[in-house]
PDB file of C-alpha atoms in Angstrom:
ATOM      1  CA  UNK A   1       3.696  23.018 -19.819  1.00 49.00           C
ATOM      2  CA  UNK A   2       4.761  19.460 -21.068  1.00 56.00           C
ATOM      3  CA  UNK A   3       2.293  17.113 -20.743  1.00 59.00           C
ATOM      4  CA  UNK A   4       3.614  13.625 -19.454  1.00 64.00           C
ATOM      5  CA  UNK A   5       2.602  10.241 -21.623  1.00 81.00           C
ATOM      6  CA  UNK A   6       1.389   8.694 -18.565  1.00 92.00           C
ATOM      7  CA  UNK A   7      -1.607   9.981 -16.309  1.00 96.00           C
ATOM      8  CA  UNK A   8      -2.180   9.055 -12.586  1.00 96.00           C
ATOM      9  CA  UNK A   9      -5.803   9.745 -11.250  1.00 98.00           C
ATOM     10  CA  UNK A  10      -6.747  10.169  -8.160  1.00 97.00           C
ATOM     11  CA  UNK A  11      -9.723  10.121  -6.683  1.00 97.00           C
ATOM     12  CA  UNK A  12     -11.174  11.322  -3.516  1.00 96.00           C
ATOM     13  CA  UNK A  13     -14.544  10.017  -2.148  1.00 95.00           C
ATOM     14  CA  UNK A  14     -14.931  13.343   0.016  1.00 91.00           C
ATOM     15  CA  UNK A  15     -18.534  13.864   1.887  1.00 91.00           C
ATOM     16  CA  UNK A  16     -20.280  16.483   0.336  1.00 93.00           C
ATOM     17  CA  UNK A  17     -18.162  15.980  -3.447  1.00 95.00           C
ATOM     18  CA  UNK A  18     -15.918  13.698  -5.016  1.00 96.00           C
ATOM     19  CA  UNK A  19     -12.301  15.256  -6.707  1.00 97.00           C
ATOM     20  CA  UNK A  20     -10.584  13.629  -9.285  1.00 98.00           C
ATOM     21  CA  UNK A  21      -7.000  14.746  -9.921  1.00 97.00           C
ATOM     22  CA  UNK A  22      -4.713  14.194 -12.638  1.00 97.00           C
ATOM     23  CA  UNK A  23      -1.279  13.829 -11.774  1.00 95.00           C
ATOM     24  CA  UNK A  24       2.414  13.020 -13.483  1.00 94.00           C
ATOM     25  CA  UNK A  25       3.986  10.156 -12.582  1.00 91.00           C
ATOM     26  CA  UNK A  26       6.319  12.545 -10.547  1.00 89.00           C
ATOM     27  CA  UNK A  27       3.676  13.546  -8.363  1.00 88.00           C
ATOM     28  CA  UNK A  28       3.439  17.002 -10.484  1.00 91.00           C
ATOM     29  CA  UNK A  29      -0.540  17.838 -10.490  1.00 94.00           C
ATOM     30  CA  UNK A  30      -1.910  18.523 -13.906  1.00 95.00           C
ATOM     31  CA  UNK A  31      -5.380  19.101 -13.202  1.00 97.00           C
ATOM     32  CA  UNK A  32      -8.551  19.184 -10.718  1.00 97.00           C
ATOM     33  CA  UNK A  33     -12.239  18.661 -11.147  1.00 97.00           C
ATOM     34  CA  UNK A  34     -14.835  18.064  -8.804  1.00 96.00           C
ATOM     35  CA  UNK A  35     -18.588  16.665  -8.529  1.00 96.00           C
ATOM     36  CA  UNK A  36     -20.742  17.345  -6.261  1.00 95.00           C
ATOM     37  CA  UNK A  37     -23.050  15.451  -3.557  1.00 94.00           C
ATOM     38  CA  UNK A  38     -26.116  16.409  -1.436  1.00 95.00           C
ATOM     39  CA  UNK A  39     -25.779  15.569   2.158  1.00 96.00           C
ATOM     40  CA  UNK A  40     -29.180  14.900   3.988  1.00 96.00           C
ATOM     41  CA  UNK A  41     -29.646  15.422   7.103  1.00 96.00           C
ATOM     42  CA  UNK A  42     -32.342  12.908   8.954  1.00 94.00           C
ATOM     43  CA  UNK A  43     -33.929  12.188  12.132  1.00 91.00           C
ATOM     44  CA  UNK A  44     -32.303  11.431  15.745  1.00 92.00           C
ATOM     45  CA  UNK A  45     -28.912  12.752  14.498  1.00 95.00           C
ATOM     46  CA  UNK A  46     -28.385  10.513  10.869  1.00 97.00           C
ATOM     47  CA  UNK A  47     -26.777  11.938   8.277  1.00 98.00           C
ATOM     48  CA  UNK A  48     -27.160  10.494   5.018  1.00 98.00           C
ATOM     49  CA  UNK A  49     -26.130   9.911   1.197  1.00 97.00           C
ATOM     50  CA  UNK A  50     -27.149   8.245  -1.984  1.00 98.00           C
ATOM     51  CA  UNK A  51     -24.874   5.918  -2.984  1.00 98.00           C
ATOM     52  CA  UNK A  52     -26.035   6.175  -6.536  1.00 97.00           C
ATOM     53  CA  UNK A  53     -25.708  10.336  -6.509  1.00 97.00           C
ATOM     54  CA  UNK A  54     -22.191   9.800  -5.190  1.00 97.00           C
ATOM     55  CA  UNK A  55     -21.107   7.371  -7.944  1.00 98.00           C
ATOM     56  CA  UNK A  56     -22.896  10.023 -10.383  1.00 97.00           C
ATOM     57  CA  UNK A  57     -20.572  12.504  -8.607  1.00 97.00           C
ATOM     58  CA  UNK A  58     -17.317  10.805  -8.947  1.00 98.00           C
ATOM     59  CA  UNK A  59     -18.256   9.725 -12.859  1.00 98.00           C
ATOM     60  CA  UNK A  60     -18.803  13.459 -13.697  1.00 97.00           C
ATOM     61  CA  UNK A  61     -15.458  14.281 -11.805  1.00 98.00           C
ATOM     62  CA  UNK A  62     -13.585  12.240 -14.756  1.00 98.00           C
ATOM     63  CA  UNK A  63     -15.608  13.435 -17.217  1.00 97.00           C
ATOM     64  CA  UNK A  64     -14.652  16.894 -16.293  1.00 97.00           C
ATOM     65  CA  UNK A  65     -11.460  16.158 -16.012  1.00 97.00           C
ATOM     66  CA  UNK A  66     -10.656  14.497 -19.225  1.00 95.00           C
ATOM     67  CA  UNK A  67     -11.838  18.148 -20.638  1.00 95.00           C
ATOM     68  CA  UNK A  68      -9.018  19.915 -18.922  1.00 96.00           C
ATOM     69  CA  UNK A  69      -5.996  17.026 -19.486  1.00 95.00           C
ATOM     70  CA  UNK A  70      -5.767  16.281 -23.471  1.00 94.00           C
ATOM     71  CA  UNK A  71      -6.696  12.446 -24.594  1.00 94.00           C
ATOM     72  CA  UNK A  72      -6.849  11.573 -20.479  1.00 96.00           C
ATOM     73  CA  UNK A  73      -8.544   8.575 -21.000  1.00 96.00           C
ATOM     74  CA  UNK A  74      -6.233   6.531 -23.508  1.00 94.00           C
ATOM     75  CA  UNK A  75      -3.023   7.815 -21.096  1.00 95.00           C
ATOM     76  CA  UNK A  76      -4.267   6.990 -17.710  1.00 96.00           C
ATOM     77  CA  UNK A  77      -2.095   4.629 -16.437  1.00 95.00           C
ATOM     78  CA  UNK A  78      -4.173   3.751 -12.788  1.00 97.00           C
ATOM     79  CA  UNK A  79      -6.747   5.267 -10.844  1.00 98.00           C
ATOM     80  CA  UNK A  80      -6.512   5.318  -6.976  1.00 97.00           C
ATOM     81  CA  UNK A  81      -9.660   5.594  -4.804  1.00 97.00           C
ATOM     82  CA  UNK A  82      -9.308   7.351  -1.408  1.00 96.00           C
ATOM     83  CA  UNK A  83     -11.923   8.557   1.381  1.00 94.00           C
ATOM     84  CA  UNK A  84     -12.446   9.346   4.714  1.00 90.00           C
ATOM     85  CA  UNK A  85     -13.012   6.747   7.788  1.00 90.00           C
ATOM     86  CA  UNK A  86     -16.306   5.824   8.771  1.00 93.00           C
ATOM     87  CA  UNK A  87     -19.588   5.488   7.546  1.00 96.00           C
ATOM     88  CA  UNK A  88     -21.747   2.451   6.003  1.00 98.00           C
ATOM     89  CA  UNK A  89     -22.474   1.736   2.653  1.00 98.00           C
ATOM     90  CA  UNK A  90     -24.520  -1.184   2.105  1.00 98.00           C
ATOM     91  CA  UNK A  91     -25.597  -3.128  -1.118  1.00 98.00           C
ATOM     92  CA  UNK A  92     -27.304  -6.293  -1.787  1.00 98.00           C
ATOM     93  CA  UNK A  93     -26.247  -9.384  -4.205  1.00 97.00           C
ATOM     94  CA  UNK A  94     -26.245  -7.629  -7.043  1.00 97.00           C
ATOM     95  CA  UNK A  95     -24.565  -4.541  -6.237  1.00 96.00           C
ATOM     96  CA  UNK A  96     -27.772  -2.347  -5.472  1.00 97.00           C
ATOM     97  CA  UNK A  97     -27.824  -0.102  -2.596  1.00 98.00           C
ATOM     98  CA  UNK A  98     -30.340  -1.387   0.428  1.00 97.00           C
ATOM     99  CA  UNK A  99     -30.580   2.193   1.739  1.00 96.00           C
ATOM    100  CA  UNK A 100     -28.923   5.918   2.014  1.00 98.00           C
ATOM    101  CA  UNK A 101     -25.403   5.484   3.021  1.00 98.00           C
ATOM    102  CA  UNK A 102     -24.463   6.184   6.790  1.00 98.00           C
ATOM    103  CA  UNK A 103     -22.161   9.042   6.539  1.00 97.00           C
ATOM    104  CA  UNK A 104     -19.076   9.098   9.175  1.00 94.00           C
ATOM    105  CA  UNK A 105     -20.656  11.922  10.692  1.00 95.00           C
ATOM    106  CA  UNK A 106     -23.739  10.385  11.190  1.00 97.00           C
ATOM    107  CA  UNK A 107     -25.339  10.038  15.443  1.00 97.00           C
ATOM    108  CA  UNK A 108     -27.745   7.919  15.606  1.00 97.00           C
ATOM    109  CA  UNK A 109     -25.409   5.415  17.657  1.00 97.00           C
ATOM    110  CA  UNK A 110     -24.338   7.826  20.161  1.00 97.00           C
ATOM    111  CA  UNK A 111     -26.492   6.452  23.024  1.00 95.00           C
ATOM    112  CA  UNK A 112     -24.645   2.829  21.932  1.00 95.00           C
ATOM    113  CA  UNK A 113     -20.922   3.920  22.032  1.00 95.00           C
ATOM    114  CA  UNK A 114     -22.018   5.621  25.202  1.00 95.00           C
ATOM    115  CA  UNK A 115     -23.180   2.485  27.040  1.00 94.00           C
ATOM    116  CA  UNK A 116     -19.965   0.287  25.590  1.00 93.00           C
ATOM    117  CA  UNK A 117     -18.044   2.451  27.524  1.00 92.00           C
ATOM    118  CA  UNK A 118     -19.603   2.812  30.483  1.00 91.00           C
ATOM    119  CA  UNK A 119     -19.791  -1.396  30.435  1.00 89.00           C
ATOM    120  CA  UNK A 120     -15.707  -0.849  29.584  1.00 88.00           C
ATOM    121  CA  UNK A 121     -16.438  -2.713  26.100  1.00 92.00           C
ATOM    122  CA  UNK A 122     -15.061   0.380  24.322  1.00 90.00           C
ATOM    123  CA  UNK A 123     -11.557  -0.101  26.403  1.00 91.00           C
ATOM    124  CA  UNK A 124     -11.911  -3.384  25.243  1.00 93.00           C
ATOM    125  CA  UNK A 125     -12.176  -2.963  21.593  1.00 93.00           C
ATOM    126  CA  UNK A 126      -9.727  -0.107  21.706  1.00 92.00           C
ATOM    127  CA  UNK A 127      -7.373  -2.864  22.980  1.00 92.00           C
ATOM    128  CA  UNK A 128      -8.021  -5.176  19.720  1.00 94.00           C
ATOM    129  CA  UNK A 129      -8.415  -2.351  17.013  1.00 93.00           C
ATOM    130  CA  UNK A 130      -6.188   0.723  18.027  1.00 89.00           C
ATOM    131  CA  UNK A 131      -9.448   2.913  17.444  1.00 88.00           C
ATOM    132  CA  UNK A 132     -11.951   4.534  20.014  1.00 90.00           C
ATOM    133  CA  UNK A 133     -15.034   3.618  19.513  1.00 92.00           C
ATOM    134  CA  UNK A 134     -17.424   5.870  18.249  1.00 94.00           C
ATOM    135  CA  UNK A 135     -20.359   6.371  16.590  1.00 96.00           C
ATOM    136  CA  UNK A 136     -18.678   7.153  12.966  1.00 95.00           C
ATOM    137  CA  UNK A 137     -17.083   3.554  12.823  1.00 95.00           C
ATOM    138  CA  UNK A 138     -18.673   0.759  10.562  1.00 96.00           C
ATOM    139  CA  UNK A 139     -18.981  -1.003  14.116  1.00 96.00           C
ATOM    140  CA  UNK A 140     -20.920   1.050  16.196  1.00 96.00           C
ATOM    141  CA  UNK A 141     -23.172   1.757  12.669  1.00 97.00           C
ATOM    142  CA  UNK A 142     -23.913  -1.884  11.515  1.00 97.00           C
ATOM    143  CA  UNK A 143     -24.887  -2.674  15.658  1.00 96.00           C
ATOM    144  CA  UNK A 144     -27.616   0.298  15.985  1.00 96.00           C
ATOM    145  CA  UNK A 145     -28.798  -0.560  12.443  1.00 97.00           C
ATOM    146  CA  UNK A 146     -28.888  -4.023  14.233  1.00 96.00           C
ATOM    147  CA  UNK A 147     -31.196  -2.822  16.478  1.00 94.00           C
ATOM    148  CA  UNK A 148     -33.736  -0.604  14.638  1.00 94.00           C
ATOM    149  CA  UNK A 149     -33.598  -1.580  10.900  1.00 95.00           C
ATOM    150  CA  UNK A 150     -32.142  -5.357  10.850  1.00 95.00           C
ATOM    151  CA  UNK A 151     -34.460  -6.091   7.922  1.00 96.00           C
ATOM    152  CA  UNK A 152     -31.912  -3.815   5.799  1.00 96.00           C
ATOM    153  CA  UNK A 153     -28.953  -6.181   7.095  1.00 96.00           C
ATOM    154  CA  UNK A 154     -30.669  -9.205   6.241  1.00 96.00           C
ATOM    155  CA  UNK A 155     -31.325  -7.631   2.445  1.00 97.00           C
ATOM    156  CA  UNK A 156     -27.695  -6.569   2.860  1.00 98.00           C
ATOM    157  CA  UNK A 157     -24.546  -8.328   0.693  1.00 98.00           C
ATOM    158  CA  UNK A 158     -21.468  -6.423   1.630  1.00 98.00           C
ATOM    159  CA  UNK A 159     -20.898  -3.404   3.656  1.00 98.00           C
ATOM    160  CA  UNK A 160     -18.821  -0.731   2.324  1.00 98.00           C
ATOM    161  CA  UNK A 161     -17.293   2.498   3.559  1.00 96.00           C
ATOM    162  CA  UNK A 162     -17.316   5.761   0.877  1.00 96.00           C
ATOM    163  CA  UNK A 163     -14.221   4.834  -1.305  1.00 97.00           C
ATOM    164  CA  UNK A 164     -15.043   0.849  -0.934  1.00 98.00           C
ATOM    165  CA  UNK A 165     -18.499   1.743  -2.692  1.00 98.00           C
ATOM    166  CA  UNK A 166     -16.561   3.760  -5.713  1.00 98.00           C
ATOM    167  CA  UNK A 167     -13.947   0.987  -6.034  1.00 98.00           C
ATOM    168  CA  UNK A 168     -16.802  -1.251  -6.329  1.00 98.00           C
ATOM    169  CA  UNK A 169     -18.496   1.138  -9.292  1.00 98.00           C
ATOM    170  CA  UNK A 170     -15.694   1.158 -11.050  1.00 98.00           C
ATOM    171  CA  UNK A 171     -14.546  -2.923 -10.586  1.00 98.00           C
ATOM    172  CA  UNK A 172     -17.438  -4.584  -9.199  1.00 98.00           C
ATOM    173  CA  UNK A 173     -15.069  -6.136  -7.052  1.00 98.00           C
ATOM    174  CA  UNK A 174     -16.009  -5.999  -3.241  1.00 98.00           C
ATOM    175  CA  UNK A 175     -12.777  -5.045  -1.199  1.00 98.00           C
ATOM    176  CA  UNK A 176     -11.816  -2.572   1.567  1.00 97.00           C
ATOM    177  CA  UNK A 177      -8.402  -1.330   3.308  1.00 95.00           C
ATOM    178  CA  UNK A 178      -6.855  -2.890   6.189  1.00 93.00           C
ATOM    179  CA  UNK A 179      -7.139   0.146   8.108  1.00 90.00           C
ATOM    180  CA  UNK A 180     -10.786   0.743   7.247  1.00 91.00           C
ATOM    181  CA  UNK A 181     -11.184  -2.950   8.398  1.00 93.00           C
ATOM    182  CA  UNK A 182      -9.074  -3.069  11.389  1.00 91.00           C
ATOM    183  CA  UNK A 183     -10.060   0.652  12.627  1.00 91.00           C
ATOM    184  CA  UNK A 184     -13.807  -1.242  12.894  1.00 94.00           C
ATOM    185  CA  UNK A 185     -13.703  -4.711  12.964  1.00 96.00           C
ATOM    186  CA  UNK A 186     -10.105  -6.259  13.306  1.00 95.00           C
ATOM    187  CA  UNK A 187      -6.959  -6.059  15.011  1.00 94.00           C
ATOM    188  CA  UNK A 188      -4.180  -2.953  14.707  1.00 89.00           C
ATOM    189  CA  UNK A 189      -1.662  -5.319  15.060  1.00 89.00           C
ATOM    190  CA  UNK A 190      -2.502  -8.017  12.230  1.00 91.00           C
ATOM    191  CA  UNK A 191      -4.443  -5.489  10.416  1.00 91.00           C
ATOM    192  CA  UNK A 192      -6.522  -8.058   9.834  1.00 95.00           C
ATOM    193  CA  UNK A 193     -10.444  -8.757  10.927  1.00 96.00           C
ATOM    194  CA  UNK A 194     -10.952 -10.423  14.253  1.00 96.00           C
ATOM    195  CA  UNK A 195     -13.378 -12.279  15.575  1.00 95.00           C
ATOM    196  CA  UNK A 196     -12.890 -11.017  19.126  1.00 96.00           C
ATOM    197  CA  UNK A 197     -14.769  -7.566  18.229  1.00 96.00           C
ATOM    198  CA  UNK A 198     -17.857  -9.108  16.304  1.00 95.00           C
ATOM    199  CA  UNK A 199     -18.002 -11.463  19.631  1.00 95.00           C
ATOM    200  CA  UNK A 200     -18.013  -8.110  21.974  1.00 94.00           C
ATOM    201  CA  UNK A 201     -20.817  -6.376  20.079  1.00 93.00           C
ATOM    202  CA  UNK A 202     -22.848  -9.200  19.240  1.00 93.00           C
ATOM    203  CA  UNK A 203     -22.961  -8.948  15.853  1.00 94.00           C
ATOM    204  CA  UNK A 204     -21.098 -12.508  14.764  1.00 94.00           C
ATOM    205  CA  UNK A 205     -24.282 -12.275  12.220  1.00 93.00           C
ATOM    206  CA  UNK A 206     -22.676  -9.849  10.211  1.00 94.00           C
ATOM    207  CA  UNK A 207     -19.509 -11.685   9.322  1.00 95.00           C
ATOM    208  CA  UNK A 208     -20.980 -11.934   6.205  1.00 97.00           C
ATOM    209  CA  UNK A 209     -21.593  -8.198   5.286  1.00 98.00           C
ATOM    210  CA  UNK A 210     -17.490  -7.729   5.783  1.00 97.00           C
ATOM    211  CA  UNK A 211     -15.395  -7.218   2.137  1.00 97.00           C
ATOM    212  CA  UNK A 212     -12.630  -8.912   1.184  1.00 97.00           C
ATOM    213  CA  UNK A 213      -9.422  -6.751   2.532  1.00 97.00           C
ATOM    214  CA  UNK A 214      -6.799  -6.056  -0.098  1.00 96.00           C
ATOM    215  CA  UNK A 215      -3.144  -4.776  -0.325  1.00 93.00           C
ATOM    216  CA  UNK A 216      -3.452  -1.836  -2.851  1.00 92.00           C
ATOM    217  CA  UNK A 217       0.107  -2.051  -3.087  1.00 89.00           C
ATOM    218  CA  UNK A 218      -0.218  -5.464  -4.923  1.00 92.00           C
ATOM    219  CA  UNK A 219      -3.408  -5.980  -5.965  1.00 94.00           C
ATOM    220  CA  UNK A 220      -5.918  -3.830  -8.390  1.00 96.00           C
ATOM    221  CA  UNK A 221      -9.014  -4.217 -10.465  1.00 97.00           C
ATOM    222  CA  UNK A 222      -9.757  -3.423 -13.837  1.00 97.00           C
ATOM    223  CA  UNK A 223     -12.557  -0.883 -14.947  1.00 98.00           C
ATOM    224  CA  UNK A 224     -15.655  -2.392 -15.910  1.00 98.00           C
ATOM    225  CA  UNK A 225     -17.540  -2.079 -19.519  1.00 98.00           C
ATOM    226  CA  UNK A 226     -20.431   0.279 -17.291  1.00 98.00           C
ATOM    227  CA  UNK A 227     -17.658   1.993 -14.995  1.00 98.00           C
ATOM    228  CA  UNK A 228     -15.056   3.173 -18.635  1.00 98.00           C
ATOM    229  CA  UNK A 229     -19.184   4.239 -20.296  1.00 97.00           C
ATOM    230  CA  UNK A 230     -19.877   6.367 -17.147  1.00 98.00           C
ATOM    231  CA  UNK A 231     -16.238   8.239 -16.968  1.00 97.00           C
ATOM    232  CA  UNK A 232     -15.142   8.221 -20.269  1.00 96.00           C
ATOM    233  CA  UNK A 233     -12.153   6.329 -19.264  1.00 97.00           C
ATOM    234  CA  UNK A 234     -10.674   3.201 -21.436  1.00 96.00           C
ATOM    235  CA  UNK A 235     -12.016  -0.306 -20.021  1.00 97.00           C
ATOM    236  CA  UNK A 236      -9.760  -2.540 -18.594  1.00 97.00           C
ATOM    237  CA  UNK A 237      -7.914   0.529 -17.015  1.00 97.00           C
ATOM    238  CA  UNK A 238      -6.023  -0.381 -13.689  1.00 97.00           C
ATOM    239  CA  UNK A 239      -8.326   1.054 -10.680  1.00 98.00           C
ATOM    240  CA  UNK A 240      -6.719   0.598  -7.347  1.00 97.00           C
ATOM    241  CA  UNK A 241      -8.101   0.771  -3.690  1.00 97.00           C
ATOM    242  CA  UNK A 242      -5.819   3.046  -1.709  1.00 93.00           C
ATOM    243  CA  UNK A 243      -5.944   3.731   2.334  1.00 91.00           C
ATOM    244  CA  UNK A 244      -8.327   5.929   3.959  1.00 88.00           C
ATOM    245  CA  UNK A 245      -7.613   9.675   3.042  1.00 87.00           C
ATOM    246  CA  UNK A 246      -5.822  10.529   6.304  1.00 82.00           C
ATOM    247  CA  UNK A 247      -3.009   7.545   5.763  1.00 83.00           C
ATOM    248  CA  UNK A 248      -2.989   8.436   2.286  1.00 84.00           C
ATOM    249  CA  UNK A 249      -1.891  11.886   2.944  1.00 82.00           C
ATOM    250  CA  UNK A 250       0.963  11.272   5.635  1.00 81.00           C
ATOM    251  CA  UNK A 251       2.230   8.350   2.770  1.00 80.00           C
ATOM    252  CA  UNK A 252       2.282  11.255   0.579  1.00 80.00           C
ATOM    253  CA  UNK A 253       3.996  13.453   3.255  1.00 77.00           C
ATOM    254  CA  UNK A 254       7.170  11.256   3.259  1.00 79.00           C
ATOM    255  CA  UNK A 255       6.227   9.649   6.428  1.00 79.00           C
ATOM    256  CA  UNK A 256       7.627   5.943   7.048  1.00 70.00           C
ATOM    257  CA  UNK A 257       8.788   3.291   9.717  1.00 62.00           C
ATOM    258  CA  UNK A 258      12.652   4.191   9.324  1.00 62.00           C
ATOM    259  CA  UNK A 259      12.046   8.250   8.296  1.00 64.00           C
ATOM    260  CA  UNK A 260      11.374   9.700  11.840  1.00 72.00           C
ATOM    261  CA  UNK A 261       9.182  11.742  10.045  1.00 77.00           C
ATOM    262  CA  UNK A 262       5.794  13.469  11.103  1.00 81.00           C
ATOM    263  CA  UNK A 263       3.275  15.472   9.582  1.00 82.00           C
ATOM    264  CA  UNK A 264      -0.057  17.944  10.977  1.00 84.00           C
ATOM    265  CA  UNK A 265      -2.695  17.222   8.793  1.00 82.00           C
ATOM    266  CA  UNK A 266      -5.498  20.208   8.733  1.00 77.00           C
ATOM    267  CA  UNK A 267      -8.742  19.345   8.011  1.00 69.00           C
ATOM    268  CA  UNK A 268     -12.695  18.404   9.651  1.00 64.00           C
ATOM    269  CA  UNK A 269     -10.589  17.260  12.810  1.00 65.00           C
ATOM    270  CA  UNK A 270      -6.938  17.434  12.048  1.00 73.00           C
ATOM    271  CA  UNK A 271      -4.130  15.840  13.280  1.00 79.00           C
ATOM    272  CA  UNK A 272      -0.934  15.133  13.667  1.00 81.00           C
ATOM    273  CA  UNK A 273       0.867  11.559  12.291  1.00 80.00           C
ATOM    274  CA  UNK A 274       4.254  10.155  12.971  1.00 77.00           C
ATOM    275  CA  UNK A 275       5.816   6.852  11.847  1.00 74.00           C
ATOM    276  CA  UNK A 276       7.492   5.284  14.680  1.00 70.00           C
ATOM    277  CA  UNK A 277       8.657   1.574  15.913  1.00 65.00           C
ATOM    278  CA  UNK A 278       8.177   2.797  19.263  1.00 61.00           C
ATOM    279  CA  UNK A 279       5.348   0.470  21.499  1.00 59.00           C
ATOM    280  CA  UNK A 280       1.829   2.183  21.195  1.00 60.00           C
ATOM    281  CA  UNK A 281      -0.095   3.746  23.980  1.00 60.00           C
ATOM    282  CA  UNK A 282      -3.006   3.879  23.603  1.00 59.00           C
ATOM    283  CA  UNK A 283      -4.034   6.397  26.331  1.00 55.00           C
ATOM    284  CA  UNK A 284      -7.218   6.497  28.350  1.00 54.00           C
ATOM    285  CA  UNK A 285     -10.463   5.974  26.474  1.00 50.00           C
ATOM    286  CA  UNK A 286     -11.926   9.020  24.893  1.00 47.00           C
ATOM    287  CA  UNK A 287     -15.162  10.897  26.095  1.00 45.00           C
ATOM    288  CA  UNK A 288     -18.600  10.218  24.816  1.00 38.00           C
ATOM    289  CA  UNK A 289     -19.706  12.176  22.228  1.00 35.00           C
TER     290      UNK A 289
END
């Protein structure tokens, strides 16, 4: 097979391991690798990662990988960071974790999501953000860790979500996705943050733990000294933050405002995505869980 000059990497900040994939700049995949994770399972329902293991993960990934694609490192041309929804990540001032990441599938604020909606705040937020609430969203995370460990928010710098917290590794730049940051904390319709949902929770305090949302369309970082060490790749390399996994695969699908296009998407969940200029319903507010 010819090899391409240019190499596009993508990589996938999945929950129990972290695949990096080498493609051609026509979307032709050259090459997989994976590293794996350990998933912990805690108390009252938590479920639980280190932050460090999963940066190990996703640095052994690209290793791998540049032993299956020939001189990867001096022809990757950008690497993309994807990951699921969900989940809490947080890290102090100078970049340190605070505590095992919150994983999206995570519990503990069940009994939380569960009294928002019976007090209707979780028809209210679903109003601002597009999103039901529950307990896998940054949100409903941050306001039980509120509750029972706010000595690890007031230690905290930034919160991050999976593939914010590998973009950060490999940039040290502090940034999420509108949709990460909109599905949580912001408005569907600006896809911006609003203050309207920290107001409804109670948690104005944590203003400060939100990252910077970027455009990955327009805007990328550059791999650190520490981050090009770790993977093998060259410094300086292009790193950009993508969408969450889900809008990253029905992007990839074809789907767009003016395609009429739609798209099942099979995998812990599923479902199925289509673009569409039509007015949003919402529909009624979703069970607890």
């Amino acid at each position: 097979m010819d090899l391409p000059t240019d190499v596009l990497i993508g990589l996938d900040a999945g929950t129990s391991t972290v695949t990096a994939v080498a493609f051609a700049p026509d979307g032709r995949e050259i090459a997989l690798s994976t590293g794996a994770k350990a998933v912990h399972q805690v108390a009252d329902g938590g479920v639980e990662q280190d932050p460090g293991e999963a940066w190990q993960a996703a640095a052994a990934a690209l290793r791998d990988l540049a032993g299956k694609v020939p001189h990867l490192a001096a022809r990757t041309a950008v690497v993309a960071i994807t990951g699921p929804d969900g989940g809490t990540w947080l890290v102090d001032e100078d970049g340190d974790p605070v505590a095992p990441a919150w994983l999206a599938a995570d519990r503990r604020a069940t009994g939380l999501v569960a009294r928002w909606r019976r007090e209707s705040i979780g028809r209210e937020l679903r109003a601002i953000t597009g999103r039901a609430i529950e307990p896998a969203l940054a949100s409903a995370q941050l306001a039980c860790l509120a509750e029972r460990h706010p000595t690890l928010l007031d230690r905290a710098a930034t919160a991050f979500q999976s593939k914010d917290w590998l973009y950060f590794c490999c940039t040290h730049e502090r940034a999420t996705d509108s949709a990460s940051a909109a599905g949580a904390f912001g408005s569907f319709r600006t896809g911006d943050y609003d203050a309207r949902v920290l107001d409804l929770l109670h948690l104005q305090e944590i203003a400060r733990l939100l990252p910077e949302i970027v455009d990955g369309r327009q805007t990328y970082g550059e791999l650190t000294e520490a981050a090009a060490a770790a993977t093998g790749l060259v410094a300086g390399t292009p790193v950009v933050l993508g969408p969450i996994d889900l809008i990253a695969t029905a992007l990839a699908a074809g789907l767009a405002a003016d395609a009429g296009l739609g798209c099942s998407i099979l995998n812990g969940g599923g479902i199925h995505v289509r673009a569409d200029h039509a007015p949003l319903d919402l529909g009624p507010e979703c069970p607890a869980t």
